């Protein structure tokens, strides 16, 4: 099934879901989108999942146990990534958890700053200096930095992706709402996709199709993670719904904070969440099309580890399925997972079948 026909099915299922829910009108926006062209990872040159808001401390663990510290940090703050990491081959697992721990550390900075950009900027600058030190073969005392340095040295990780992620997190401190869907996709590319590029490198995967698929999976995962946390972000005075969509569907921020107070507000929220979810769905379908395509003689078949690196797509798929069944009510607290058993089973199945 092509991405375009898949989105048509997505729309049809949405209409059916809304018709079964008396609080959601059956009308859907008639707005259409062009099929996204394959974006691909820029050549690096020479060599918002939802996270809890508890801060971490550089003195919280014995640096000698920095590998275990990273695992526990990810387990506490990003349990989905922790479960994905358990399926990563042993030679790459320490690097995986180092990267995910770095992602947790930088994602939490905005929560800890709580609207005061200066402390956040200082912490981001500290991490920027840490990254610079790592690529000068220095080993900072911070346990996550120690683990990251080990990963960089062991797998020759590209600095550009770490810098890109940090830059996106730094800009995020300003609480500027994305204007367009392209802005939201760009943020997801710089954060989630950069993390996947590094994961591919840690697994020894160097393949153009894998890079293209990682770009789309990262965008889908990044967009969906922000969508899942809409209520939380709004309470923190942050909103990631593109401003153009908010204006088009006349969505009031108070309807996100307190819940819609009228049928019109219910409809507006449902439509805007549908538009964002559809774009994430499109990226997932495009990634699947790339991964199932016949390999070219120039690049050869995809390495098996490609699918392990892209396992975060499983949770994204599960969330979009649940969102669709809810009539695209992203504020529904019932969408938050009550058990990880189903996710674990689907992770294992996707990894075994090599299909995301």
Coordinates of C-alpha atoms in Angstrom, one line a residue:
X1 CA 0.0 0.0 0.0
X2 CA 1.4 3.4 -1.0
X3 CA 1.6 6.2 1.5
X4 CA -1.1 8.1 -0.3
X5 CA -3.6 5.2 -0.3
X6 CA -2.7 4.5 3.4
X7 CA -3.6 8.1 4.3
X8 CA -6.9 7.7 2.5
X9 CA -7.6 4.6 4.7
X10 CA -6.4 6.7 7.7
X11 CA -9.0 9.3 6.9
X12 CA -11.7 6.7 6.3
X13 CA -11.1 5.1 9.6
X14 CA -11.1 8.5 11.3
X15 CA -14.6 9.2 9.9
X16 CA -15.8 5.8 11.2
X17 CA -14.3 6.4 14.6
X18 CA -15.8 9.8 14.9
X19 CA -19.3 8.5 13.8
X20 CA -19.2 6.1 16.7
X21 CA -18.4 8.8 19.2
X22 CA -21.3 11.2 20.0
X23 CA -19.0 13.9 21.2
X24 CA -17.1 14.1 17.9
X25 CA -18.9 15.4 14.8
X26 CA -18.4 13.3 11.7
X27 CA -17.2 16.2 9.5
X28 CA -13.4 16.1 8.8
X29 CA -11.3 18.8 7.2
X30 CA -11.1 18.5 3.5
X31 CA -7.6 19.9 3.4
X32 CA -5.2 17.7 1.5
X33 CA -1.4 17.3 1.6
X34 CA 1.1 16.4 -0.9
X35 CA 3.1 13.2 -0.5
X36 CA 6.4 14.2 1.2
X37 CA 9.4 13.6 -0.9
X38 CA 12.2 11.4 0.5
X39 CA 14.3 13.7 2.7
X40 CA 17.8 12.4 3.2
X41 CA 20.5 12.9 5.7
X42 CA 22.9 15.6 4.8
X43 CA 26.5 14.3 4.3
X44 CA 28.2 15.1 7.6
X45 CA 31.6 15.6 6.0
X46 CA 34.7 14.2 7.6
X47 CA 34.2 12.0 10.5
X48 CA 9.3 16.7 22.3
X49 CA 7.7 10.2 24.0
X50 CA 7.1 12.0 26.7
X51 CA 9.7 12.6 29.4
X52 CA 9.1 13.2 33.0
X53 CA 10.4 16.5 34.4
X54 CA 12.6 15.4 37.2
X55 CA 16.1 16.9 37.0
X56 CA 19.2 14.8 37.1
X57 CA 22.5 15.6 38.8
X58 CA 26.0 15.0 37.6
X59 CA 27.0 13.9 41.1
X60 CA 24.2 11.4 41.5
X61 CA 26.3 8.4 40.4
X62 CA 29.7 7.0 40.8
X63 CA 31.5 7.9 37.4
X64 CA 32.9 4.4 37.5
X65 CA 29.4 3.1 36.9
X66 CA 28.5 5.6 34.2
X67 CA 27.2 2.8 31.9
X68 CA 24.7 1.6 34.5
X69 CA 23.8 5.2 35.4
X70 CA 22.8 5.8 31.8
X71 CA 20.6 2.7 31.7
X72 CA 18.8 3.7 34.9
X73 CA 18.4 7.3 33.8
X74 CA 16.7 6.1 30.5
X75 CA 14.7 3.5 32.4
X76 CA 13.3 6.2 34.7
X77 CA 12.6 8.9 32.2
X78 CA 12.1 7.2 28.8
X79 CA 10.9 3.7 29.5
X80 CA 10.0 3.2 25.8
X81 CA 13.6 3.8 24.8
X82 CA 14.7 1.5 27.6
X83 CA 12.7 -1.4 26.2
X84 CA 14.0 -0.7 22.7
X85 CA 17.5 -0.7 24.1
X86 CA 17.1 -4.2 25.4
X87 CA 16.9 -5.5 21.9
X88 CA 20.0 -3.7 20.7
X89 CA 22.9 -6.1 20.1
X90 CA 25.4 -6.2 23.0
X91 CA 28.3 -4.5 21.2
X92 CA 26.2 -1.4 20.6
X93 CA 24.0 -1.4 23.7
X94 CA 26.2 0.8 25.8
X95 CA 26.3 3.4 23.1
X96 CA 22.6 3.2 22.6
X97 CA 21.9 4.0 26.3
X98 CA 24.6 6.7 26.3
X99 CA 22.8 8.5 23.4
X100 CA 19.4 8.1 25.0
X101 CA 20.7 9.3 28.3
X102 CA 22.2 12.4 26.6
X103 CA 18.7 12.9 25.0
X104 CA 17.1 12.7 28.4
X105 CA 19.5 15.1 30.0
X106 CA 19.0 17.7 27.3
X107 CA 15.3 17.3 27.1
X108 CA 14.9 17.8 30.8
X109 CA 16.8 21.2 30.8
X110 CA 13.7 23.1 29.6
X111 CA 11.5 21.5 32.3
X112 CA 14.1 22.4 35.0
X113 CA 14.5 26.0 33.7
X114 CA 10.6 26.4 33.9
X115 CA 10.4 29.5 31.7
X116 CA 13.7 31.1 32.9
X117 CA 15.8 30.8 29.8
X118 CA 19.1 31.9 31.3
X119 CA 19.8 28.8 33.5
X120 CA 18.8 26.6 30.6
X121 CA 21.1 28.4 28.2
X122 CA 23.9 28.0 30.6
X123 CA 23.3 24.3 30.9
X124 CA 23.1 24.0 27.1
X125 CA 26.4 25.9 26.8
X126 CA 28.0 23.5 29.3
X127 CA 26.9 20.5 27.2
X128 CA 28.2 22.2 24.1
X129 CA 31.6 22.5 25.8
X130 CA 31.3 18.9 26.9
X131 CA 30.7 17.8 23.3
X132 CA 33.7 19.8 22.1
X133 CA 35.9 18.3 24.8
X134 CA 34.8 14.8 23.8
X135 CA 35.9 15.3 20.3
X136 CA 39.2 16.5 21.6
X137 CA 39.6 13.1 23.3
X138 CA 38.9 14.5 26.8
X139 CA 36.7 12.7 29.2
X140 CA 34.5 14.9 31.4
X141 CA 33.5 13.7 34.9
X142 CA 29.7 13.7 34.3
X143 CA 28.5 10.1 34.0
X144 CA 26.5 10.7 30.9
X145 CA 29.4 12.6 29.3
X146 CA 31.7 9.8 30.2
X147 CA 29.4 7.2 28.5
X148 CA 28.9 9.5 25.5
X149 CA 32.7 9.9 25.1
X150 CA 33.1 6.1 25.2
X151 CA 30.4 5.8 22.5
X152 CA 32.0 8.4 20.3
X153 CA 35.4 6.8 20.5
X154 CA 34.0 3.2 20.0
X155 CA 31.7 3.9 17.1
X156 CA 33.2 7.1 15.5
X157 CA 29.9 9.0 16.0
X158 CA 29.4 12.1 13.9
X159 CA 29.5 15.3 16.0
X160 CA 27.2 17.1 13.6
X161 CA 24.1 15.2 14.9
X162 CA 24.9 15.9 18.5
X163 CA 25.4 19.6 17.8
X164 CA 22.1 19.7 15.8
X165 CA 20.2 18.2 18.7
X166 CA 21.7 20.6 21.1
X167 CA 20.9 23.6 18.9
X168 CA 17.3 22.5 18.6
X169 CA 17.0 22.1 22.4
X170 CA 18.6 25.6 22.8
X171 CA 16.1 27.3 20.5
X172 CA 13.3 25.4 22.3
X173 CA 14.0 27.3 25.5
X174 CA 12.5 30.4 23.9
X175 CA 9.0 28.8 23.9
X176 CA 8.4 29.9 20.3
X177 CA 5.4 28.1 18.9
X178 CA 6.1 26.6 15.4
X179 CA 4.4 28.6 12.7
X180 CA 4.0 25.9 10.1
X181 CA 4.0 22.2 9.9
X182 CA 7.3 22.4 8.2
X183 CA 8.7 24.1 11.3
X184 CA 7.4 21.3 13.5
X185 CA 8.9 18.7 11.1
X186 CA 12.2 20.6 11.2
X187 CA 12.3 20.4 15.0
X188 CA 11.6 16.7 14.9
X189 CA 14.3 16.2 12.3
X190 CA 16.9 18.0 14.4
X191 CA 16.0 16.1 17.5
X192 CA 14.5 12.6 16.9
X193 CA 16.0 12.0 13.5
X194 CA 19.5 13.1 14.6
X195 CA 19.2 10.6 17.4
X196 CA 18.3 7.9 15.0
X197 CA 21.3 8.7 12.7
X198 CA 23.6 8.3 15.7
X199 CA 21.9 5.0 16.6
X200 CA 22.5 3.7 13.1
X201 CA 26.1 4.7 13.4
X202 CA 26.4 3.0 16.7
X203 CA 25.0 -0.2 15.1
X204 CA 27.5 0.1 12.2
X205 CA 24.8 0.8 9.6
X206 CA 26.0 3.0 6.7
X207 CA 23.3 2.8 4.1
X208 CA 21.5 5.6 2.1
X209 CA 18.1 4.0 2.3
X210 CA 18.5 3.5 6.1
X211 CA 19.3 7.2 6.4
X212 CA 16.3 8.2 4.4
X213 CA 14.0 5.9 6.5
X214 CA 15.5 7.3 9.7
X215 CA 14.7 10.8 8.7
X216 CA 11.0 9.9 8.2
X217 CA 10.8 7.8 11.3
X218 CA 12.4 10.5 13.3
X219 CA 10.0 13.1 12.0
X220 CA 7.0 10.8 12.7
X221 CA 8.3 10.0 16.2
X222 CA 9.2 13.5 17.1
X223 CA 5.8 14.9 16.0
X224 CA 3.9 12.2 17.8
X225 CA 5.9 12.6 21.0
X226 CA 5.0 16.3 21.0
X227 CA 1.3 15.5 20.2
X228 CA 1.2 13.0 23.1
X229 CA 2.4 15.7 25.5
X230 CA 0.1 18.5 24.3
X231 CA -1.8 19.0 27.6
X232 CA 1.4 18.9 29.6
X233 CA 3.2 21.4 27.3
X234 CA 0.3 23.8 27.3
X235 CA 0.3 23.8 31.2
X236 CA 4.0 24.8 30.9
X237 CA 3.2 27.6 28.6
X238 CA 4.5 25.8 25.5
X239 CA 2.5 24.8 22.5
X240 CA 3.7 22.8 19.6
X241 CA 0.6 22.8 17.4
X242 CA 1.6 24.9 14.4
X243 CA 0.2 28.4 14.6
X244 CA -1.2 28.2 11.0
X245 CA -3.3 25.2 12.0
X246 CA -4.4 26.8 15.2
X247 CA -5.6 29.8 13.3
X248 CA -7.2 27.8 10.5
X249 CA -9.3 25.7 12.8
X250 CA -9.8 28.5 15.4
X251 CA -8.4 26.5 18.3
X252 CA -8.3 28.4 21.6
X253 CA -5.5 27.6 24.0
X254 CA -7.9 27.5 26.9
X255 CA -9.7 24.5 25.1
X256 CA -6.4 22.6 25.3
X257 CA -5.7 23.6 29.0
X258 CA -9.2 23.0 30.3
X259 CA -10.8 20.9 27.6
X260 CA -13.2 22.0 24.9
X261 CA -16.4 23.7 26.2
X262 CA -18.5 23.5 23.1
X263 CA -19.2 21.1 20.2
X264 CA -17.4 23.6 17.9
X265 CA -14.3 23.5 20.1
X266 CA -14.4 19.7 20.1
X267 CA -14.6 19.7 16.3
X268 CA -11.7 22.3 16.0
X269 CA -9.4 20.3 18.3
X270 CA -10.2 17.1 16.6
X271 CA -9.5 18.5 13.2
X272 CA -6.2 20.1 14.2
X273 CA -5.0 16.9 15.9
X274 CA -6.0 14.9 12.9
X275 CA -3.9 17.2 10.6
X276 CA -0.8 16.8 12.8
X277 CA -1.4 13.0 13.2
X278 CA -1.8 12.6 9.5
X279 CA 1.5 14.1 8.8
X280 CA 3.2 11.8 11.3
X281 CA 1.4 8.9 9.7
X282 CA 2.6 9.9 6.2
X283 CA 6.2 9.9 7.4
X284 CA 5.8 6.4 8.9
X285 CA 4.3 5.1 5.7
X286 CA 7.0 6.7 3.6
X287 CA 9.7 5.0 5.8
X288 CA 8.0 1.6 5.4
X289 CA 7.9 2.1 1.6
X290 CA 11.6 2.8 1.6
X291 CA 12.5 -0.2 3.8
X292 CA 10.4 -2.6 1.7
X293 CA 11.7 -1.3 -1.6
X294 CA 14.0 -3.5 -3.8
X295 CA 17.6 -2.7 -2.9
X296 CA 19.6 -1.1 -5.7
X297 CA 22.8 -2.7 -6.9
X298 CA 24.8 0.3 -5.8
X299 CA 23.8 0.3 -2.2
X300 CA 23.0 -3.4 -1.6
X301 CA 20.5 -4.8 0.9
X302 CA 19.7 -3.1 4.2
X303 CA 21.7 -4.3 7.2
X304 CA 19.5 -6.2 9.7
X305 CA 20.4 -3.7 12.4
X306 CA 18.6 -1.0 10.5
X307 CA 15.2 -2.2 11.9
X308 CA 16.5 -2.4 15.4
X309 CA 17.6 1.3 15.2
X310 CA 14.1 2.2 14.0
X311 CA 12.1 0.4 16.6
X312 CA 10.8 3.7 18.2
X313 CA 8.4 3.6 15.2
X314 CA 6.5 0.9 17.0
X315 CA 5.3 3.2 19.9
X316 CA 4.5 5.9 17.3
X317 CA 2.3 3.4 15.4
X318 CA 0.5 2.3 18.6
X319 CA -0.2 5.8 19.6
X320 CA -1.6 6.8 16.2
X321 CA -3.8 3.8 16.3
X322 CA -5.2 4.7 19.7
X323 CA -5.6 8.3 18.7
X324 CA -7.6 7.3 15.6
X325 CA -9.9 5.1 17.8
X326 CA -10.5 8.0 20.2
X327 CA -11.7 10.3 17.3
X328 CA -8.4 12.2 17.4
X329 CA -8.8 13.5 20.9
X330 CA -5.2 14.0 21.9
X331 CA -6.3 15.4 25.3
X332 CA -7.8 12.0 26.2
X333 CA -5.8 10.7 29.2
X334 CA -6.9 7.2 28.3
X335 CA -4.3 7.3 25.4
X336 CA -1.5 7.1 27.9
X337 CA -0.2 3.5 28.2
X338 CA -1.5 1.6 31.2
X339 CA 0.8 -1.4 30.6
X340 CA 4.0 -1.9 28.6
X341 CA 3.3 -5.6 27.9
X342 CA 1.6 -5.0 24.6
X343 CA 4.4 -2.7 23.5
X344 CA 7.0 -5.2 24.5
X345 CA 5.3 -7.9 22.4
X346 CA 5.0 -5.6 19.4
X347 CA 8.6 -4.5 19.8
X348 CA 9.9 -8.1 19.8
X349 CA 7.6 -9.0 16.8
X350 CA 8.8 -6.0 14.8
X351 CA 12.4 -6.7 15.5
X352 CA 12.1 -10.4 14.6
X353 CA 10.1 -9.8 11.4
X354 CA 12.3 -6.8 10.5
X355 CA 9.3 -4.6 10.0
X356 CA 8.4 -1.4 11.8

